[in-house]
Coordinates of C-alpha atoms in Angstrom, one line a residue:
X1 CA 16.3 -7.8 18.0
X2 CA 17.0 -7.7 14.3
X3 CA 20.7 -7.5 13.2
X4 CA 21.5 -4.8 10.6
X5 CA 23.3 -6.2 7.6
X6 CA 26.2 -3.7 7.8
X7 CA 28.8 -3.6 5.1
X8 CA 31.0 -0.8 6.7
X9 CA 32.0 -2.5 9.9
X10 CA 29.3 -1.4 12.4
X11 CA 27.6 -4.1 14.4
X12 CA 24.2 -2.8 15.2
X13 CA 21.0 -4.4 16.3
X14 CA 17.6 -2.8 16.2
X15 CA 14.2 -3.5 17.9
X16 CA 10.8 -2.0 18.4
X17 CA 10.3 -1.7 22.1
X18 CA 7.2 -1.0 24.1
X19 CA 7.5 2.3 26.1
X20 CA 5.3 1.0 28.9
X21 CA 7.7 0.3 31.8
X22 CA 5.4 -2.4 33.2
X23 CA 5.4 -4.2 29.9
X24 CA 8.7 -3.8 28.1
X25 CA 7.8 -6.2 25.2
X26 CA 10.3 -6.1 22.4
X27 CA 9.9 -6.9 18.7
X28 CA 12.2 -7.2 15.7
X29 CA 11.6 -5.0 12.6
X30 CA 10.1 -7.8 10.4
X31 CA 6.6 -6.2 10.9
X32 CA 5.2 -2.7 10.7
X33 CA 3.6 -2.4 14.1
X34 CA 1.5 0.5 15.3
X35 CA 1.4 -0.5 19.0
X36 CA 2.6 -3.2 21.4
X37 CA 0.7 -6.5 20.8
X38 CA 0.6 -7.1 24.5
X39 CA -0.6 -3.8 26.1
X40 CA -1.4 -1.6 23.1
X41 CA 1.1 1.1 24.2
X42 CA 3.2 2.8 21.6
X43 CA 6.6 1.6 20.4
X44 CA 9.9 3.2 19.7
X45 CA 13.0 2.0 17.9
X46 CA 16.1 0.9 20.0
X47 CA 19.5 0.6 18.5
X48 CA 22.1 -1.4 20.3
X49 CA 25.5 -2.9 19.7
X50 CA 28.7 -1.3 18.4
X51 CA 28.3 1.7 16.2
X52 CA 31.7 3.0 15.1
X53 CA 30.3 6.0 13.1
X54 CA 31.2 4.3 9.8
X55 CA 29.1 5.7 7.0
X56 CA 27.9 4.5 3.6
X57 CA 29.7 7.0 1.5
X58 CA 28.2 5.7 -1.8
X59 CA 25.1 7.7 -0.7
X60 CA 25.2 11.4 -0.7
X61 CA 21.9 11.6 1.1
X62 CA 20.3 10.4 4.4
X63 CA 21.1 6.8 3.6
X64 CA 24.8 7.3 4.4
X65 CA 23.6 6.6 7.9
X66 CA 22.0 3.3 6.9
X67 CA 23.1 1.5 10.1
X68 CA 21.0 4.0 12.2
X69 CA 17.9 3.6 10.1
X70 CA 15.3 0.8 10.8
X71 CA 15.8 -1.2 7.6
X72 CA 17.5 -4.6 7.6
X73 CA 18.9 -4.9 4.1
X74 CA 20.5 -2.2 2.0
X75 CA 19.1 -3.7 -1.2
X76 CA 15.6 -2.5 -0.1
X77 CA 16.5 1.2 0.0
X78 CA 14.3 3.4 -2.2
X79 CA 16.0 6.8 -2.5
X80 CA 15.4 9.8 -4.7
X81 CA 18.3 11.7 -3.2
X82 CA 16.5 13.0 -0.2
X83 CA 18.5 14.4 2.7
X84 CA 22.2 15.1 2.7
X85 CA 21.0 18.7 2.3
X86 CA 23.4 21.6 2.1
X87 CA 23.6 23.8 5.2
X88 CA 24.1 27.4 4.3
X89 CA 24.8 30.4 6.6
X90 CA 22.8 33.6 6.1
X91 CA 25.4 36.0 7.5
X92 CA 23.3 39.1 6.9
X93 CA 20.5 37.8 9.2
X94 CA 22.6 37.9 12.3
X95 CA 21.8 41.6 12.9
X96 CA 18.1 40.5 13.5
X97 CA 19.1 37.7 15.9
X98 CA 21.2 39.7 18.4
X99 CA 24.3 38.6 16.6
X100 CA 23.5 34.8 16.5
X101 CA 24.5 32.9 13.4
X102 CA 21.7 31.4 11.3
X103 CA 22.2 28.3 9.2
X104 CA 19.5 26.8 7.0
X105 CA 19.4 23.1 6.2
X106 CA 18.1 23.2 2.7
X107 CA 15.6 20.3 2.5
X108 CA 13.3 22.4 0.4
X109 CA 15.9 22.6 -2.3
X110 CA 17.4 19.1 -2.0
X111 CA 14.4 16.9 -1.7
X112 CA 12.5 15.6 -4.7
X113 CA 9.0 17.0 -3.8
X114 CA 10.6 20.0 -2.2
X115 CA 9.7 19.3 1.5
X116 CA 11.4 17.6 4.4
X117 CA 8.7 14.9 4.3
X118 CA 10.7 13.1 1.6
X119 CA 13.0 11.8 4.2
X120 CA 10.1 10.1 5.8
X121 CA 8.7 8.8 2.5
X122 CA 12.0 7.2 1.5
X123 CA 12.2 5.3 4.8
X124 CA 8.6 4.3 5.0
X125 CA 8.4 3.1 1.3
X126 CA 11.8 1.3 1.8
X127 CA 10.2 -0.5 4.8
X128 CA 7.2 -1.4 2.6
X129 CA 9.4 -2.8 0.0
X130 CA 11.3 -4.9 2.5
X131 CA 8.1 -6.2 4.1
X132 CA 6.3 -6.8 0.8
X133 CA 3.5 -4.3 1.6
X134 CA 1.2 -2.9 -1.1
X135 CA -2.3 -1.3 -1.2
X136 CA -1.3 1.5 1.2
X137 CA -3.6 3.9 2.9
X138 CA -2.4 7.2 4.4
X139 CA -3.6 10.6 5.3
X140 CA -2.1 14.0 5.8
X141 CA -2.7 17.7 5.3
X142 CA -0.7 17.6 2.1
X143 CA 3.1 17.3 2.1
X144 CA 3.4 13.9 3.7
X145 CA 0.8 12.3 1.4
X146 CA 2.3 13.9 -1.7
X147 CA 5.7 12.5 -0.7
X148 CA 4.4 9.0 -0.1
X149 CA 2.5 9.1 -3.4
X150 CA 5.6 10.2 -5.3
X151 CA 7.8 7.4 -3.8
X152 CA 5.1 4.7 -4.0
X153 CA 4.6 5.5 -7.7
X154 CA 8.3 4.7 -8.4
X155 CA 7.6 1.2 -7.1
X156 CA 4.2 0.8 -8.9
X157 CA 2.4 0.4 -5.6
X158 CA -1.3 1.1 -5.2
X159 CA -2.1 3.9 -2.7
X160 CA -5.0 5.8 -1.2
X161 CA -4.2 9.3 0.0
X162 CA -6.8 11.2 2.0
X163 CA -6.3 14.9 2.3
X164 CA -8.3 18.0 3.2
X165 CA -10.0 19.6 0.2
X166 CA -8.8 23.0 1.4
X167 CA -5.2 22.0 0.7
X168 CA -6.0 21.2 -3.0
X169 CA -4.1 24.2 -4.2
X170 CA -0.8 22.6 -3.0
X171 CA -1.2 19.4 -5.0
X172 CA 0.6 20.2 -8.2
X173 CA 1.5 17.6 -10.9
X174 CA 5.2 18.0 -10.0
X175 CA 5.0 14.7 -8.2
X176 CA 4.7 11.3 -9.9
X177 CA 1.3 9.8 -9.7
X178 CA 0.2 6.6 -11.5
X179 CA -3.5 5.8 -12.2
X180 CA -3.5 3.4 -9.2
X181 CA -2.3 6.2 -6.8
X182 CA -5.7 7.5 -5.7
X183 CA -6.0 11.0 -4.1
X184 CA -9.2 11.5 -2.1
X185 CA -10.3 14.9 -0.9
X186 CA -12.1 15.2 2.4
X187 CA -14.5 18.1 2.4
X188 CA -12.6 20.2 5.0
X189 CA -13.6 18.1 7.9
X190 CA -10.2 17.9 9.5
X191 CA -11.0 15.9 12.6
X192 CA -12.7 13.2 10.5
X193 CA -9.8 12.5 8.1
X194 CA -7.8 10.1 10.3
X195 CA -10.6 8.0 11.6
X196 CA -12.1 7.7 8.2
X197 CA -8.8 6.6 6.6
X198 CA -8.3 4.1 9.3
X199 CA -11.7 2.6 8.8
X200 CA -11.3 2.6 5.0
X201 CA -8.1 0.5 5.4
X202 CA -9.7 -1.8 8.0
X203 CA -12.9 -2.7 6.2
X204 CA -11.2 -3.0 2.8
X205 CA -8.3 -5.2 4.2
X206 CA -5.7 -2.6 3.1
X207 CA -2.4 -1.5 4.7
X208 CA -2.5 1.6 6.8
X209 CA 0.8 3.5 7.0
X210 CA 2.8 4.6 8.9
X211 CA 3.5 4.0 12.6
X212 CA 4.8 7.0 14.6
X213 CA 8.0 5.3 15.5
X214 CA 8.8 4.8 11.8
X215 CA 8.0 8.3 10.9
X216 CA 9.9 10.0 13.7
X217 CA 13.0 7.9 13.0
X218 CA 13.2 9.5 9.6
X219 CA 13.9 12.8 11.2
X220 CA 16.7 11.4 13.3
X221 CA 18.6 11.7 10.0
X222 CA 18.3 15.5 10.3
X223 CA 20.2 15.3 13.6
X224 CA 22.9 13.1 12.2
X225 CA 23.5 15.5 9.3
X226 CA 23.4 18.6 11.5
X227 CA 25.9 17.0 13.9
X228 CA 28.3 16.1 11.0
X229 CA 28.1 19.5 9.3
X230 CA 27.5 22.0 12.2
X231 CA 28.7 20.1 15.3
X232 CA 28.5 23.1 17.5
X233 CA 24.9 24.1 17.5
X234 CA 22.9 25.8 20.2
X235 CA 19.4 25.8 18.7
X236 CA 17.5 23.7 16.2
X237 CA 14.4 25.4 14.8
X238 CA 11.4 24.0 12.9
X239 CA 7.8 25.0 12.1
X240 CA 5.5 22.2 13.3
X241 CA 2.1 20.9 12.8
X242 CA 2.2 17.8 15.1
X243 CA 5.8 17.9 16.1
X244 CA 7.0 14.8 14.4
X245 CA 10.2 16.4 13.1
X246 CA 11.6 17.7 16.4
X247 CA 10.6 14.5 18.2
X248 CA 12.7 12.5 15.7
X249 CA 15.5 15.1 15.7
X250 CA 16.0 14.6 19.4
X251 CA 15.9 10.8 19.0
X252 CA 18.8 11.2 16.6
X253 CA 20.8 13.1 19.1
X254 CA 20.1 10.6 21.8
X255 CA 21.4 7.9 19.6
X256 CA 24.6 9.9 19.1
X257 CA 24.8 10.2 22.9
X258 CA 24.2 6.5 23.4
X259 CA 27.0 5.5 21.1
X260 CA 29.4 8.0 22.6
X261 CA 29.7 10.6 19.9
X262 CA 28.0 13.5 21.8
X263 CA 27.4 14.6 25.4
X264 CA 23.8 15.0 26.4
X265 CA 24.4 18.6 27.6
X266 CA 25.6 19.5 24.1
X267 CA 22.3 18.6 22.4
X268 CA 20.9 21.7 20.7
X269 CA 17.8 23.2 22.3
X270 CA 14.7 22.4 20.2
X271 CA 12.7 25.4 19.1
X272 CA 9.2 24.8 17.7
X273 CA 7.2 27.4 15.8
X274 CA 3.4 27.3 15.2
X275 CA 1.0 29.4 13.3
X276 CA -1.3 31.3 15.7
X277 CA -4.2 29.8 13.6
X278 CA -3.3 26.3 14.9
X279 CA -1.3 26.9 18.1
X280 CA -2.8 24.2 20.3
X281 CA 0.5 22.7 21.2
X282 CA 2.2 26.0 21.9
X283 CA -0.6 27.2 24.2
X284 CA -0.7 23.9 26.0
X285 CA 3.1 23.7 26.6
X286 CA 3.5 27.3 27.7
X287 CA 0.7 26.7 30.2
X288 CA 2.4 23.6 31.7
X289 CA 0.1 21.0 30.3
X290 CA 1.4 17.5 29.7
X291 CA -1.6 16.3 27.6
X292 CA -4.2 17.7 25.2
X293 CA -7.5 16.3 24.1
X294 CA -9.9 16.6 21.2
X295 CA -11.7 19.2 23.2
X296 CA -8.7 21.5 22.8
X297 CA -8.9 21.2 19.0
X298 CA -10.6 23.9 16.9
X299 CA -14.1 22.8 15.8
X300 CA -14.1 25.0 12.7
X301 CA -11.5 26.4 10.4
X302 CA -11.5 29.6 8.4
X303 CA -11.8 29.3 4.6
X304 CA -8.6 31.2 4.0
X305 CA -6.0 29.8 6.5
X306 CA -2.5 31.3 6.2
X307 CA -1.0 27.8 6.1
X308 CA -3.6 25.0 5.9
X309 CA -1.0 22.1 6.1
X310 CA -0.2 23.1 9.7
X311 CA -3.7 22.1 10.8
X312 CA -2.5 18.7 11.8
X313 CA -4.6 15.6 11.8
X314 CA -2.8 14.1 14.9
X315 CA -1.5 16.7 17.5
X316 CA -3.4 15.0 20.3
X317 CA -1.5 11.7 19.9
X318 CA 1.9 13.4 19.4
X319 CA 1.7 16.1 22.1
X320 CA 3.0 14.0 25.0
X321 CA 6.1 13.1 23.0
X322 CA 6.6 16.7 21.9
X323 CA 6.2 17.8 25.5
X324 CA 9.0 15.4 26.6
X325 CA 11.1 16.5 23.6
X326 CA 11.0 20.1 24.7
X327 CA 11.5 19.3 28.3
X328 CA 14.5 17.0 27.6
X329 CA 16.2 19.5 25.3
X330 CA 15.3 22.6 27.4
X331 CA 13.4 23.7 24.4
X332 CA 11.0 26.4 23.4
X333 CA 7.8 26.7 21.5
X334 CA 6.0 29.8 20.4
X335 CA 3.5 30.9 17.7
X336 CA 3.2 33.8 15.3
X337 CA 0.3 35.6 13.6
X338 CA 0.0 35.8 9.8
X339 CA 0.4 39.6 10.1
X340 CA 3.6 39.2 12.1
X341 CA 4.9 36.7 9.6
X342 CA 4.2 39.0 6.6
X343 CA 6.0 41.9 8.4
X344 CA 9.2 39.9 8.6
X345 CA 9.2 37.8 5.4
X346 CA 11.1 40.2 3.2
X347 CA 14.2 39.8 5.4
X348 CA 14.7 36.1 4.7
X349 CA 13.3 36.2 1.2
X350 CA 15.8 38.9 0.2
X351 CA 18.7 36.9 1.7
X352 CA 17.6 33.8 -0.3
X353 CA 17.1 35.8 -3.5
X354 CA 20.7 36.9 -3.3
X355 CA 21.7 33.3 -3.4
X356 CA 19.3 32.6 -6.3
X357 CA 16.9 30.6 -4.1
X358 CA 13.2 31.2 -4.6
X359 CA 10.8 29.4 -2.2
X360 CA 7.3 28.6 -3.5
X361 CA 5.5 30.8 -0.9
X362 CA 2.4 30.6 -3.1
X363 CA 2.3 26.9 -2.0
X364 CA 3.9 26.9 1.4
X365 CA 4.5 29.4 4.2
X366 CA 6.2 27.2 6.7
X367 CA 9.6 28.7 6.0
X368 CA 8.3 32.2 6.6
X369 CA 6.5 31.1 9.8
X370 CA 9.6 29.6 11.4
X371 CA 11.7 32.6 10.5
X372 CA 9.2 35.0 12.0
X373 CA 9.2 32.8 15.1
X374 CA 13.0 33.2 15.3
X375 CA 12.7 37.0 15.1
X376 CA 10.0 37.0 17.8
X377 CA 12.3 35.0 20.1
X378 CA 15.2 37.3 19.3
X379 CA 13.2 40.4 20.1
X380 CA 12.4 38.7 23.5
X381 CA 16.2 38.4 24.1
X382 CA 16.4 34.6 23.6
X383 CA 19.5 34.5 21.5
X384 CA 23.0 36.0 22.1
X385 CA 25.9 36.9 19.8
X386 CA 27.8 33.6 20.2
X387 CA 24.9 31.3 19.5
X388 CA 24.6 29.1 16.4
X389 CA 21.1 28.3 15.1
X390 CA 20.3 25.6 12.6
X391 CA 16.8 26.0 11.0
X392 CA 15.3 23.3 8.8
X393 CA 14.2 25.0 5.7
X394 CA 10.6 23.7 5.5
X395 CA 8.4 24.7 2.7
X396 CA 8.4 24.0 -1.0
X397 CA 11.3 24.3 -3.4
X398 CA 12.1 22.8 -6.8
X399 CA 8.4 22.5 -7.7
X400 CA 7.9 24.7 -10.8
X401 CA 4.5 23.4 -11.7
X402 CA 1.3 25.4 -11.5
X403 CA -0.9 22.5 -12.8
X404 CA -3.0 20.9 -10.1
X405 CA -3.8 17.2 -9.8
X406 CA -7.5 16.5 -9.9
X407 CA -8.8 14.3 -7.1
X408 CA -10.0 10.8 -7.8
X409 CA -12.9 11.4 -5.4
X410 CA -14.3 14.0 -3.1
X411 CA -16.0 12.6 0.0
X412 CA -17.9 13.6 3.1
X413 CA -16.7 11.2 5.8
X414 CA -20.1 11.3 7.5
X415 CA -21.8 10.1 4.4
X416 CA -19.4 8.2 2.1
X417 CA -19.3 4.5 2.8
X418 CA -15.7 3.1 2.7
X419 CA -16.4 -0.2 0.9
X420 CA -18.4 1.5 -1.8
X421 CA -15.7 4.2 -2.2
X422 CA -13.1 1.6 -2.9
X423 CA -15.3 -0.2 -5.3
X424 CA -16.0 3.1 -7.2
X425 CA -12.3 3.9 -7.3
X426 CA -11.4 0.5 -8.7
X427 CA -14.2 0.7 -11.3
X428 CA -12.9 4.0 -12.5
X429 CA -9.4 2.7 -12.7
X430 CA -10.6 -0.3 -14.7
X431 CA -12.5 1.9 -17.1
X432 CA -9.4 4.0 -17.7
X433 CA -7.3 0.9 -18.4
X434 CA -10.0 -0.4 -20.9
X435 CA -10.4 3.0 -22.6

């Protein structure tokens, strides 16, 4: 185990543990590991020792919980004030939720790129700084890659971000991007993005990021903040693509249970909302399935998806953990059609407008999707008048730009050779530097 260098009186150790009960290998946090070296099973972080609840109050963001984040040394923190988001109550919404109280955790307003993915980017890039990692390769449907690019650019790191060409309209120049932060569009071949990016990293001897255990731990910070600000909470709601957020959220609450700050029976029920255009996880869970496969994934996608970023590149890998998350929290998952979302959107947009908050619904519909899912569940009688609901305000806020970043390359993963692609990107970079 690795000992945290606490400066506030906690005495916490952290390790990366194999989840395979017949293996149980354990590693420190001195390396970024994707799987167990012995049996190739996945890993998860384990915090042990004495955690007194002491916080780092010099940070007004997620890093006030430094001792429950997998980073050894505080000096390696890379923060742009992500997390620590305000939680606001929308009193006028209760009438639509059978009298339940709705609170929004305003990540879309607080975080620098306007999405909750900045929590993850801050932790992952802090880990990269601590471990001396550069030449980073990652892939996403948009928001995660934008956040990673923005944070890596602050450090001057070289990055290669693979994203679906269909999500190009989301990629404004509001984020920081240096010439050595490459954005590569994949020509709408969603299932090929992940394997191509992994191959690109491997054959070019680059660093693929980030392991699932690092990513989910970032969303444990949502649980810590919700528990601090709204300790009595019945439901936690989030739009999902692959379920990374809720998985991490439950992990955060389980850490609070482990250290004696909360009872397990008081953990909020996790509620996941999907778009009907990509509802593989919702359909599987509500049919009692514990696993999904690539055969369950859509083979083609419409040209005009309501929310393209929800067509996740990795639901197959994440689904077993999401299944366990929902089972362990007595949670729920449902999906909503674009037509239903549009019919309910004015309710929440009007409430936010009264508070001078204007989500970028031209760039992101996740907030509207999760709210519509709430209304659908309320109409089914899920909520009652004494319930408290916290909904993570996904989506895009703060971003005022309408200028799009041009890609550094557009590729067909079935044709484009990874080594040649890197050579071409480096040649173009050199030409720019010599111009």
